[in-house]
Coordinates of N, CA and C in Angstrom, one line a residue:
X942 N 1.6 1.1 -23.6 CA 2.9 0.7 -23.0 C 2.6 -0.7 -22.3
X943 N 4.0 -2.0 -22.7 CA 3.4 -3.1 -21.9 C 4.2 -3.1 -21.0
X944 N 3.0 -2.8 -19.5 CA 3.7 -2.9 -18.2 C 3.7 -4.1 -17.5
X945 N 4.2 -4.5 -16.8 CA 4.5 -6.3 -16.7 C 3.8 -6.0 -15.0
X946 N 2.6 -6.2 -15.1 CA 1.9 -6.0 -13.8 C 0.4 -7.3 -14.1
X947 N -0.5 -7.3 -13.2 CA -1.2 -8.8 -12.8 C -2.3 -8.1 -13.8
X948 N -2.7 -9.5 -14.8 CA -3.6 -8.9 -15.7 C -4.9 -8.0 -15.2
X949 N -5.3 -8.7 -14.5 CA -6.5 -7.7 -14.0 C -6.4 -5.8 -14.0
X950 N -5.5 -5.9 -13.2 CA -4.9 -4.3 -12.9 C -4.3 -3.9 -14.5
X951 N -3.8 -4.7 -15.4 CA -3.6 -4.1 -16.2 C -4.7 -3.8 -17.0
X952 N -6.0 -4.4 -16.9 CA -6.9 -3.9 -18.4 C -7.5 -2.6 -17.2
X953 N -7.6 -2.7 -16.0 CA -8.2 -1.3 -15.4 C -7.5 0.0 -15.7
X954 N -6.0 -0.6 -15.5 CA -5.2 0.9 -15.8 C -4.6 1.1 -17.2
X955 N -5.2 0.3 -17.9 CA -4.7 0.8 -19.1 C -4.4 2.1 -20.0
X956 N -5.4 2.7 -19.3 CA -5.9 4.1 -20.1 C -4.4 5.0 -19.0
X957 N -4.1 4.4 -17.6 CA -2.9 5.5 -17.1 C -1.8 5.2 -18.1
X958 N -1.6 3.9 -18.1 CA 0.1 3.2 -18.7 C 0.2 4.1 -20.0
X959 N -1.0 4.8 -20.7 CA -0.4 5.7 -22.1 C -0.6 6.6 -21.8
X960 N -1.1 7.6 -21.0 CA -0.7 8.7 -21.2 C 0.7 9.5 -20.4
X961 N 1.3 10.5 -20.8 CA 2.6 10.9 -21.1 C 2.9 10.9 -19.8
X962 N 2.2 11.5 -18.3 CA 2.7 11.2 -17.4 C 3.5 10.0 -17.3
X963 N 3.1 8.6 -17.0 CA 3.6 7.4 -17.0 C 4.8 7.3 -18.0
X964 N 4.8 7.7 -19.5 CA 6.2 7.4 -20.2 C 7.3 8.1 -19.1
X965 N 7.1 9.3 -19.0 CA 7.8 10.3 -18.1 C 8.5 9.8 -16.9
X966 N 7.4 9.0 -16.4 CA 8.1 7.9 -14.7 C 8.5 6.9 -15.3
X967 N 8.5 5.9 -16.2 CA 8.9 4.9 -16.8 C 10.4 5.5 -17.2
X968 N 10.7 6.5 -17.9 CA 11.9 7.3 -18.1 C 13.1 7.4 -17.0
X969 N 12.0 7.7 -16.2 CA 12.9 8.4 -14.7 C 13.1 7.2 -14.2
X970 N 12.3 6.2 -14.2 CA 12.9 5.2 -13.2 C 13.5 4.3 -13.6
X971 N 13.5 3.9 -14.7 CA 14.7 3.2 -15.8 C 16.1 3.8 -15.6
X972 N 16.1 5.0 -15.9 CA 16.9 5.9 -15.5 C 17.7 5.6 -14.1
X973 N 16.9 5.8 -13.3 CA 17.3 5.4 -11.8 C 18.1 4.7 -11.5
X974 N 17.3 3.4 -12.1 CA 17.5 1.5 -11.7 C 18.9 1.8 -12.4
X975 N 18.9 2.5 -13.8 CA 20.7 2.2 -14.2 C 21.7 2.6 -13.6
X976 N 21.5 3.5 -13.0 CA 22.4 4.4 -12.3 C 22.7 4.4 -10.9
X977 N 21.7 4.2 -10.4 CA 21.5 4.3 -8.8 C 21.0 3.1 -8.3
X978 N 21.8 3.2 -6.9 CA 20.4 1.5 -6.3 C 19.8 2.1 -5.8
X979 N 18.3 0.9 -6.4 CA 17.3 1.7 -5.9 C 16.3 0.3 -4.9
X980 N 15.5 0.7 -5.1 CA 14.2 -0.2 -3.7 C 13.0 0.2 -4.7
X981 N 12.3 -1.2 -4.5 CA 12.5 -2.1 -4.7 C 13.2 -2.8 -5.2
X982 N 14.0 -4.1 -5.6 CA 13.6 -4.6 -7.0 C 13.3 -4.6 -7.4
X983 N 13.8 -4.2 -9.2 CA 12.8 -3.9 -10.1 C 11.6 -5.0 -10.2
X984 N 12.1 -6.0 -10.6 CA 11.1 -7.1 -10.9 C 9.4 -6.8 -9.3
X985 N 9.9 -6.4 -8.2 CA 9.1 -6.5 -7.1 C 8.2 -5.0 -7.2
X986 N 8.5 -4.1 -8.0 CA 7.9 -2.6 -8.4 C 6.6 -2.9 -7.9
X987 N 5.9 -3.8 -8.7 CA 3.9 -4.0 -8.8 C 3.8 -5.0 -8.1
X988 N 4.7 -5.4 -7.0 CA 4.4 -6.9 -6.0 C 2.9 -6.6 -5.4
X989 N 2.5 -5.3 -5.3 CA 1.3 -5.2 -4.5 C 0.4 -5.9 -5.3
X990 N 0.4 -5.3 -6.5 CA -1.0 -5.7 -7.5 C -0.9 -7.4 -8.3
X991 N 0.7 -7.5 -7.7 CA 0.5 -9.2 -8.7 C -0.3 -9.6 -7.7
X992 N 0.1 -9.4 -6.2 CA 0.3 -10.7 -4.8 C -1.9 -10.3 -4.7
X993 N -2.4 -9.6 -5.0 CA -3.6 -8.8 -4.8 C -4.4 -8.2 -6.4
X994 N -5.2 -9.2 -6.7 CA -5.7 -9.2 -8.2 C -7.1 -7.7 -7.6
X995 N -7.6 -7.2 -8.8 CA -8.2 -6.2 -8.7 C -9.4 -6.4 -7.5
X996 N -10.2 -7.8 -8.2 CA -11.4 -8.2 -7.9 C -11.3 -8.7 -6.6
X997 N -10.2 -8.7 -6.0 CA -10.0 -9.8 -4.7 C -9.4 -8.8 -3.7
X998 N -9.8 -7.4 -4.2 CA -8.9 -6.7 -2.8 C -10.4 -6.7 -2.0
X999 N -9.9 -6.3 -0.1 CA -10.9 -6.1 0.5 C -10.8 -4.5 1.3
X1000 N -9.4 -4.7 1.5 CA -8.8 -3.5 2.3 C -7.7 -3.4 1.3
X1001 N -7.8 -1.6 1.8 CA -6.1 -0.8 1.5 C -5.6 -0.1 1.9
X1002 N -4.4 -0.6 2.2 CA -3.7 0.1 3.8 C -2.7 1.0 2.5
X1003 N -2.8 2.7 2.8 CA -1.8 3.4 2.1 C -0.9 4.0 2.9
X1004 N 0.9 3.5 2.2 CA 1.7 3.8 2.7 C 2.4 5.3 1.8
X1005 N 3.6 5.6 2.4 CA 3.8 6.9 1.6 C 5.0 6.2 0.3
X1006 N 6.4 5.7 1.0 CA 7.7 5.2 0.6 C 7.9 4.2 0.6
X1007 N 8.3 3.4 0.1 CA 9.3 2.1 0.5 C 10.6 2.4 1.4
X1008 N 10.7 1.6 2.1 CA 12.0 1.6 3.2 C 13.2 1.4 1.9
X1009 N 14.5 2.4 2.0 CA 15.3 2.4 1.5 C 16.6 2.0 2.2
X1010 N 16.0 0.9 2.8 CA 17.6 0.4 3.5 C 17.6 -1.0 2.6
X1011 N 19.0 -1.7 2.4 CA 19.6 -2.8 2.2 C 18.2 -4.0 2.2
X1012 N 17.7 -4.5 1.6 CA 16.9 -5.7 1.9 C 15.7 -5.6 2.3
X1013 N 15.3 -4.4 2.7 CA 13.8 -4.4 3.4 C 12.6 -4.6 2.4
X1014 N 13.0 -3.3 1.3 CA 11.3 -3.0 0.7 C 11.0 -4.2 -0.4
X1015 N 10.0 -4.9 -0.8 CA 9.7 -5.6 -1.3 C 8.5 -5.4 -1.9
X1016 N 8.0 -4.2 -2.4 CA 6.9 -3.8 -3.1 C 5.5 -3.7 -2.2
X1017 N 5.6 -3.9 -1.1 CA 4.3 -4.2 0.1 C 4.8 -2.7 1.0
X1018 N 4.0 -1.9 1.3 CA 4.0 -1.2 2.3 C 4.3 -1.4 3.3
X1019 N 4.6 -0.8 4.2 CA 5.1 -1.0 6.0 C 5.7 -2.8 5.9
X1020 N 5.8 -3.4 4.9 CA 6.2 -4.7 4.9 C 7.6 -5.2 4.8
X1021 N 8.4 -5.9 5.5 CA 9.9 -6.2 4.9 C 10.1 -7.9 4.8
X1022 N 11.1 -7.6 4.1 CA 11.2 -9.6 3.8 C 11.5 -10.4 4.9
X1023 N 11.5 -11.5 4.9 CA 12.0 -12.6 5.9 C 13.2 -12.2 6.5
X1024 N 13.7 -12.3 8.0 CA 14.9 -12.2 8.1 C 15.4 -10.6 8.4
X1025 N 15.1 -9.8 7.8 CA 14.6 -8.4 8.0 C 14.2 -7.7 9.8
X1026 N 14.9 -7.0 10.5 CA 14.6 -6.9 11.3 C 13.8 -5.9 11.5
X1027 N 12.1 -5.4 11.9 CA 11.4 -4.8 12.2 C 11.5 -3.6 12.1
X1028 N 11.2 -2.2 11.3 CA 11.6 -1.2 11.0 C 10.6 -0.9 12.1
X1029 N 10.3 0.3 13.1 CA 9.4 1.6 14.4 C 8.0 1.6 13.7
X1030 N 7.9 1.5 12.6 CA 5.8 1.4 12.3 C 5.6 0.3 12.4
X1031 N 6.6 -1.0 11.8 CA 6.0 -2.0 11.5 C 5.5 -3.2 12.9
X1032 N 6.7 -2.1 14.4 CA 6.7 -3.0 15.2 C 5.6 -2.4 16.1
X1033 N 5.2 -1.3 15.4 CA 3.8 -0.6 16.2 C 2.6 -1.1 15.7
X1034 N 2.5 -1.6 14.6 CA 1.5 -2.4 13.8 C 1.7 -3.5 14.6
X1035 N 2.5 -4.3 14.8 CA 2.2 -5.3 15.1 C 2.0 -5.0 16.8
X1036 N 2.1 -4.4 17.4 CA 1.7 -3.8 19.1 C 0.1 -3.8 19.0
X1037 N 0.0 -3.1 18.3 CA -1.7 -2.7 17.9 C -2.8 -4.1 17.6
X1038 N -2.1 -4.9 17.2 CA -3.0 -5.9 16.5 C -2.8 -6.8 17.6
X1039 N -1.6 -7.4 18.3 CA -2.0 -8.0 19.6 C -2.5 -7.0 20.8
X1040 N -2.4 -5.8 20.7 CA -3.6 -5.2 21.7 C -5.1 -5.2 21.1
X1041 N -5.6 -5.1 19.9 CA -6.5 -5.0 19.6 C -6.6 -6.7 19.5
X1042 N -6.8 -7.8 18.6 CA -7.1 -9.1 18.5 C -6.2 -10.2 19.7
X1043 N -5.3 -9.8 20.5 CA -4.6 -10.6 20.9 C -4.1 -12.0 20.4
X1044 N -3.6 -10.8 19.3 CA -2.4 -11.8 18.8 C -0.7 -11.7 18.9
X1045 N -0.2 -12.9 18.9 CA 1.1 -12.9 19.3 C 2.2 -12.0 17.9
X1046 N 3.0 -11.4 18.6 CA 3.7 -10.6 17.5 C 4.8 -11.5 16.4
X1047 N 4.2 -11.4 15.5 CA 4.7 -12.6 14.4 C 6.5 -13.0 14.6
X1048 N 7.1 -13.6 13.9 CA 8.5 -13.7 14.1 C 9.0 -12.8 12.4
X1049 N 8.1 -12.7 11.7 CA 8.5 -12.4 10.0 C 7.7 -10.8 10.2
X1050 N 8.1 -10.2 9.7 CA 7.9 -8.6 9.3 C 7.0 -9.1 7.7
X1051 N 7.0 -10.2 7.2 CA 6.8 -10.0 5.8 C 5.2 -10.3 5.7
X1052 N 4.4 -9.3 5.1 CA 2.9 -9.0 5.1 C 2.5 -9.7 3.6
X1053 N 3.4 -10.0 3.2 CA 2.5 -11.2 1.9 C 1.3 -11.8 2.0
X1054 N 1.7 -12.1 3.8 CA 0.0 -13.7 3.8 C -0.9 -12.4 4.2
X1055 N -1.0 -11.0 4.8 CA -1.9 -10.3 4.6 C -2.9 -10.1 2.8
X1056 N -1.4 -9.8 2.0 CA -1.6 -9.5 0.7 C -2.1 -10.5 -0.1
X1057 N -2.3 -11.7 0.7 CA -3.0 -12.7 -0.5 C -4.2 -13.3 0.1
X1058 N -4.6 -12.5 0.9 CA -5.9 -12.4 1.4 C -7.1 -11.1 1.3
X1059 N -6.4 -10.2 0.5 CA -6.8 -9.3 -0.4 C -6.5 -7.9 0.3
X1060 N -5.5 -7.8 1.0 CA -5.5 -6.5 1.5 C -3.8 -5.8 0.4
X1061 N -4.7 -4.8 0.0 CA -3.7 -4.0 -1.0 C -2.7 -3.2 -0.2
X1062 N -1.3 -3.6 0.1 CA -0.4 -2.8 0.6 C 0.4 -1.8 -0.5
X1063 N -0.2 -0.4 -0.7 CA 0.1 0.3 -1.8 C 0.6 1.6 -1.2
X1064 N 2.0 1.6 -1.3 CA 2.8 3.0 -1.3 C 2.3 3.9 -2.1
X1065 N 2.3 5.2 -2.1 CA 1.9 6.6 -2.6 C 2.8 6.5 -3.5
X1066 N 4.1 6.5 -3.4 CA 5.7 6.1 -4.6 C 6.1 5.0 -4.6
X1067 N 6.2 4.5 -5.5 CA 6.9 3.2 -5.8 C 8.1 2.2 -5.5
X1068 N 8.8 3.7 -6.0 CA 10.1 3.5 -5.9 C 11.2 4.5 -5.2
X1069 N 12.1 3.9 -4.4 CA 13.1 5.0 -3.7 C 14.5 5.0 -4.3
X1070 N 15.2 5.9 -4.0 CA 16.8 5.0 -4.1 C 17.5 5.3 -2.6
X1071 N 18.1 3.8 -3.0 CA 18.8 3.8 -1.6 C 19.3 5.3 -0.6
X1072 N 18.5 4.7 0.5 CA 19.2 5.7 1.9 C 19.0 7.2 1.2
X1073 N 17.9 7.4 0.2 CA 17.2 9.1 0.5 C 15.7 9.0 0.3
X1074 N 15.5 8.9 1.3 CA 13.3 8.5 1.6 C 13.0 9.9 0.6
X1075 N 12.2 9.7 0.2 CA 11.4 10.8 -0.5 C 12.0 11.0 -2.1
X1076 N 13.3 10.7 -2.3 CA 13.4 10.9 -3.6 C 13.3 11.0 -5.0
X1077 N 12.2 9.9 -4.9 CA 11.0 9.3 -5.9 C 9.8 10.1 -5.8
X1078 N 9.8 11.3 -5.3 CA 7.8 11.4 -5.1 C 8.5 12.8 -6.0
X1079 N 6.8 13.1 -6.4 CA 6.7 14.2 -7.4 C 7.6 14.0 -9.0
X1080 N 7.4 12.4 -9.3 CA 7.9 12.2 -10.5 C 6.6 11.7 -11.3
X1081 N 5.2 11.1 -10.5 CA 4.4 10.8 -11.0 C 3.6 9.6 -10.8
X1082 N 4.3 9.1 -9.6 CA 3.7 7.9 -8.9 C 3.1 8.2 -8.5
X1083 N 2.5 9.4 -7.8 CA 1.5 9.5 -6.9 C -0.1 9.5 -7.6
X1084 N 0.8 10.4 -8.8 CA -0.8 10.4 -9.8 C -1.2 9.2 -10.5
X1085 N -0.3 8.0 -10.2 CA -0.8 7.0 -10.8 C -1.5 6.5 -9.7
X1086 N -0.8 5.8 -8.4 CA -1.3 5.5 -7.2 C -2.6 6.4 -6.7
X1087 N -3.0 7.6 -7.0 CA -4.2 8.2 -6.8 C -5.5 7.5 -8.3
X1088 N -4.8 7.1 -9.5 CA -6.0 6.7 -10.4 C -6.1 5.3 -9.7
X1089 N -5.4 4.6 -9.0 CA -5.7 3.5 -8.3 C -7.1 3.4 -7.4
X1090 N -6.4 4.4 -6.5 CA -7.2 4.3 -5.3 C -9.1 4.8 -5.7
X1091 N -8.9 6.0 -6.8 CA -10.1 5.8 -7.7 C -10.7 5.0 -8.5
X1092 N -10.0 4.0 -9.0 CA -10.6 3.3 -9.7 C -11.6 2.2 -8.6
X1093 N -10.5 1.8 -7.6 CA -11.3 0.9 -6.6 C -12.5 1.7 -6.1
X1094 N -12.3 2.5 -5.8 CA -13.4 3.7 -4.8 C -14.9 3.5 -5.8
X1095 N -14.3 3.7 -7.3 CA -15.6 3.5 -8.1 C -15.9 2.5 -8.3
X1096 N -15.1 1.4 -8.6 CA -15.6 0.0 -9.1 C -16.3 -0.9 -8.5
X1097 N -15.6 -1.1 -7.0 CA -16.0 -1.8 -6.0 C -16.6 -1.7 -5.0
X1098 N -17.3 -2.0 -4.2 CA -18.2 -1.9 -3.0 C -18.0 -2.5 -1.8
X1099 N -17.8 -2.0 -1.2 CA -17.5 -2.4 0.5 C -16.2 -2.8 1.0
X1100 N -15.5 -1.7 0.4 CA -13.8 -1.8 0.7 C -13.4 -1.3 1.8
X1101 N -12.5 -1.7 3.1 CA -11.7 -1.0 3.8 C -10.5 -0.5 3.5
X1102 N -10.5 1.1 3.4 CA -9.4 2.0 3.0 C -9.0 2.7 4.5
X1103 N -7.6 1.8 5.0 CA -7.3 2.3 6.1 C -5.6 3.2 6.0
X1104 N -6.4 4.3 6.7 CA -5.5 6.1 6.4 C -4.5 6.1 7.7
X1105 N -3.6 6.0 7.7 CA -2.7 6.0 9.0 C -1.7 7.5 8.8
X1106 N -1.9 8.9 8.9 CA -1.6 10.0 8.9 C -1.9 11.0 8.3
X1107 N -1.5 12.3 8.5 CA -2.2 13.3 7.3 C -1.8 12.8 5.3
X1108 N -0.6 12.2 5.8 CA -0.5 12.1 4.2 C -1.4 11.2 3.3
X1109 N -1.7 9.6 4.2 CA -2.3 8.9 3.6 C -4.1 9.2 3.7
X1110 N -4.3 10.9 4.4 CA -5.6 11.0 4.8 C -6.0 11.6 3.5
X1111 N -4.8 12.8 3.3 CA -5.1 13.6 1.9 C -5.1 12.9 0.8
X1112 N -4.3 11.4 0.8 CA -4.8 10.9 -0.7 C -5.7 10.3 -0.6
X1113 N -6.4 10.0 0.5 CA -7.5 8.9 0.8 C -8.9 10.0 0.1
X1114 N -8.7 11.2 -0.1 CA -9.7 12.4 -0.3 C -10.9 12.1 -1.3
X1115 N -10.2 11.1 -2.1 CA -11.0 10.7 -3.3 C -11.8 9.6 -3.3
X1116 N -11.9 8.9 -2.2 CA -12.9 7.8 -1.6 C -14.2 7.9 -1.3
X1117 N -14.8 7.3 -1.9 CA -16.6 7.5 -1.6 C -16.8 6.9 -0.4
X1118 N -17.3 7.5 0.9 CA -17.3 7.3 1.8 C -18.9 6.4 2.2
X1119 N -19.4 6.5 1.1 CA -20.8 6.0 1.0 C -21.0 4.9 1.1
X1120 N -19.5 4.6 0.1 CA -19.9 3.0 -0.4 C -18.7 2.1 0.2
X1121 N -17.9 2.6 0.9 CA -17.0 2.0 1.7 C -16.4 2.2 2.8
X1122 N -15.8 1.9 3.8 CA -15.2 2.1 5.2 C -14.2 3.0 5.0
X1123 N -13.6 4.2 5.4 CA -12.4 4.7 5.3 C -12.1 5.0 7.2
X1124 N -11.1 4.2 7.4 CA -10.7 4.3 8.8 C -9.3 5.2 8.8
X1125 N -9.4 6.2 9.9 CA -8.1 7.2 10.2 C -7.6 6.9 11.4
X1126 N -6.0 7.6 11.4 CA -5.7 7.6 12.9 C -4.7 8.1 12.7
X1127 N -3.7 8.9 13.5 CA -2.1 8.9 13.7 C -1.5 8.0 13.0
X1128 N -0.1 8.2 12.5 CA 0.7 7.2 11.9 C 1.6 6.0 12.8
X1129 N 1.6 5.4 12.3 CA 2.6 4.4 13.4 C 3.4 4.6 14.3
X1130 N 4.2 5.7 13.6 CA 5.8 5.9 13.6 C 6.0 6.0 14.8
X1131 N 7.2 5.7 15.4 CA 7.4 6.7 16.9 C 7.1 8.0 17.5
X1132 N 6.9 8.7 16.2 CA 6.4 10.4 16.6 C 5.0 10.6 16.7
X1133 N 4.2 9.7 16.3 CA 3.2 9.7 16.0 C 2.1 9.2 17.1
X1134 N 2.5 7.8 17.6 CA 1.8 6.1 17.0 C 1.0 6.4 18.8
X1135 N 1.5 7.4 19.9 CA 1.1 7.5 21.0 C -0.1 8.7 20.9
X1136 N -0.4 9.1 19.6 CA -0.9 10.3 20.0 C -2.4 9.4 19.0
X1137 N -2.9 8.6 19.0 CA -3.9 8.9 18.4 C -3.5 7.1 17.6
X1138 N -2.4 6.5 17.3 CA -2.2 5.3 16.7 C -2.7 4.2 17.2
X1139 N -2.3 3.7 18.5 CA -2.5 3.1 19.5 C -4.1 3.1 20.3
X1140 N -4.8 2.0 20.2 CA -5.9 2.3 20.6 C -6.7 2.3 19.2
X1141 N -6.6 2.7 18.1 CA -7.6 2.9 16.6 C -8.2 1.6 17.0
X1142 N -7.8 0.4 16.7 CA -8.8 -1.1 17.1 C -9.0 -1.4 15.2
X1143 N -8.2 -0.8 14.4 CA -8.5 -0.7 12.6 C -8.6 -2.1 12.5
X1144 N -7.8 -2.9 13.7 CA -7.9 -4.6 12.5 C -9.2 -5.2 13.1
X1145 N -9.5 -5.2 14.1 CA -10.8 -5.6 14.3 C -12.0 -4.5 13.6
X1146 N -12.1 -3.6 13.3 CA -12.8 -2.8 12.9 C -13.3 -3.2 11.4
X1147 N -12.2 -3.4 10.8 CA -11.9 -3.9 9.4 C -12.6 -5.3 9.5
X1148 N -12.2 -6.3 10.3 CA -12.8 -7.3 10.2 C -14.5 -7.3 10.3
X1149 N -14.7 -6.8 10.9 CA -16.5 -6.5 11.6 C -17.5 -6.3 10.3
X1150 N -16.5 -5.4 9.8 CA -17.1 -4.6 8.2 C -17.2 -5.7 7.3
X1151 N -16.5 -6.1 7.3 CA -16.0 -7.5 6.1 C -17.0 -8.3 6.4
X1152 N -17.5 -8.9 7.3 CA -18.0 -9.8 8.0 C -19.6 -9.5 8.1
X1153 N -19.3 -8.4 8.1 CA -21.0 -7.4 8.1 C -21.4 -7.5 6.4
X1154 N -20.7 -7.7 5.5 CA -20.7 -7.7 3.8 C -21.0 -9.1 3.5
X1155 N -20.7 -9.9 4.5 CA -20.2 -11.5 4.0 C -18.8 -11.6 3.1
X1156 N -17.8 -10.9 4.1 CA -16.6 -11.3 3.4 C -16.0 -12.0 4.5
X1157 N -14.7 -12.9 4.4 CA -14.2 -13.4 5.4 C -13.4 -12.8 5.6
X1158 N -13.1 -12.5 7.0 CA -12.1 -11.7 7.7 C -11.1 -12.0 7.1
X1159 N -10.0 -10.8 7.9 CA -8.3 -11.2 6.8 C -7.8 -11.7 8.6
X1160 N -7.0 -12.8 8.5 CA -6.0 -13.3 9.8 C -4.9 -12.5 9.3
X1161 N -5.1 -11.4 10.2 CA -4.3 -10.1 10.7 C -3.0 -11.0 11.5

């Protein structure tokens, strides 16, 4: 199947794009896009893997959904576009990162300049349709997004895979802990982000690791 994603990621996943799972979500989501609005943009589906080539990730922050409101999702996790006003994780991310680095809280929600400094912002599902979170899962994204996160775990060495709740902890399960960083904590969210979020220190953590490898830090 030709999937219109960043060459690199496509000769890795080649072997998912044919088998029947993937025709099956290719179906469903075509499907979708005709019928329903959906999130992302189609064209922005693989924004994570264009904006973040295989060989150039360092970190990967796993998210569950894309935000399914009007304008926000743009194929980046916890990320919204310009202009976009701050969704409750994204403004607890940025709380964390000026309490951990003391940095000032950006004026843009949009995590591109994270993503093109190799940090893979990769939802568990792809795709949503408008205003019903969860709609999309259990069609087959997850088992693609899980041959991902394996493929990296095997291929590459000295990756930060950062788990922000039980969900992104259980798919994080497949990570060789040997050969790379896997950081946990409470999820962002408002329900969450006091009990165990606040305080993790993940972006300087992340950086230390990087820096401990000879990689250059990501300006969080």
């Amino acid at each position: 199947m030709n999937v219109q994603i960043e060459n690199s990621w496509k000769e890795r996943l080649a072997d998912e794009f044919e088998k029947p799972y993937f025709k099956e979500l290719t179906d469903f989501v075509r499907q979708e896009y005709k019928t329903q609005v959906c999130y992302p943009p189609g064209g922005l589906i693989f924004n994570a893997f264009n904006l973040c080539p295989f060989d150039q990730v360092k970190v990967v922050i796993i998210g569950q959904d894309p935000y399914h409101g009007p304008g926000q999702a743009h194929g980046l996790c916890f990320s919204v576009n310009d202009g976009i006003p701050f969704p409750p994780s994204l403004q607890n991310i940025f709380k964390e990162i000026q309490a951990d680095l003391g940095k000032e809280v950006p004026v843009s929600g949009n995590l591109t300049r994270w993503a093109e400094q190799g940090v893979l912002l990769l939802n568990a599902t792809l795709t949503v349709r408008a205003h019903q979170a969860a709609s999309h899962q259990r069609h087959g994204w997850e088992e693609f997004t899980d041959a991902v996160i394996r493929k990296l775990s095997q291929e590459r060495d000295h990756l930060v895979f950062i788990l922000w709740g039980a969900y992104a902890q259980k798919k994080g399960a497949v990570i060789d802990r040997e050969r790379h960083l896997v950081l946990t904590s409470a999820h962002p969210s408002p329900l969450s982000a006091y009990h165990g979020f606040f305080g993790n220190k993940h972006f300087s953590l992340t950086n230390a690791y990087l820096e401990q490898y000879g990689k250059t830090p990501i300006n969080w």
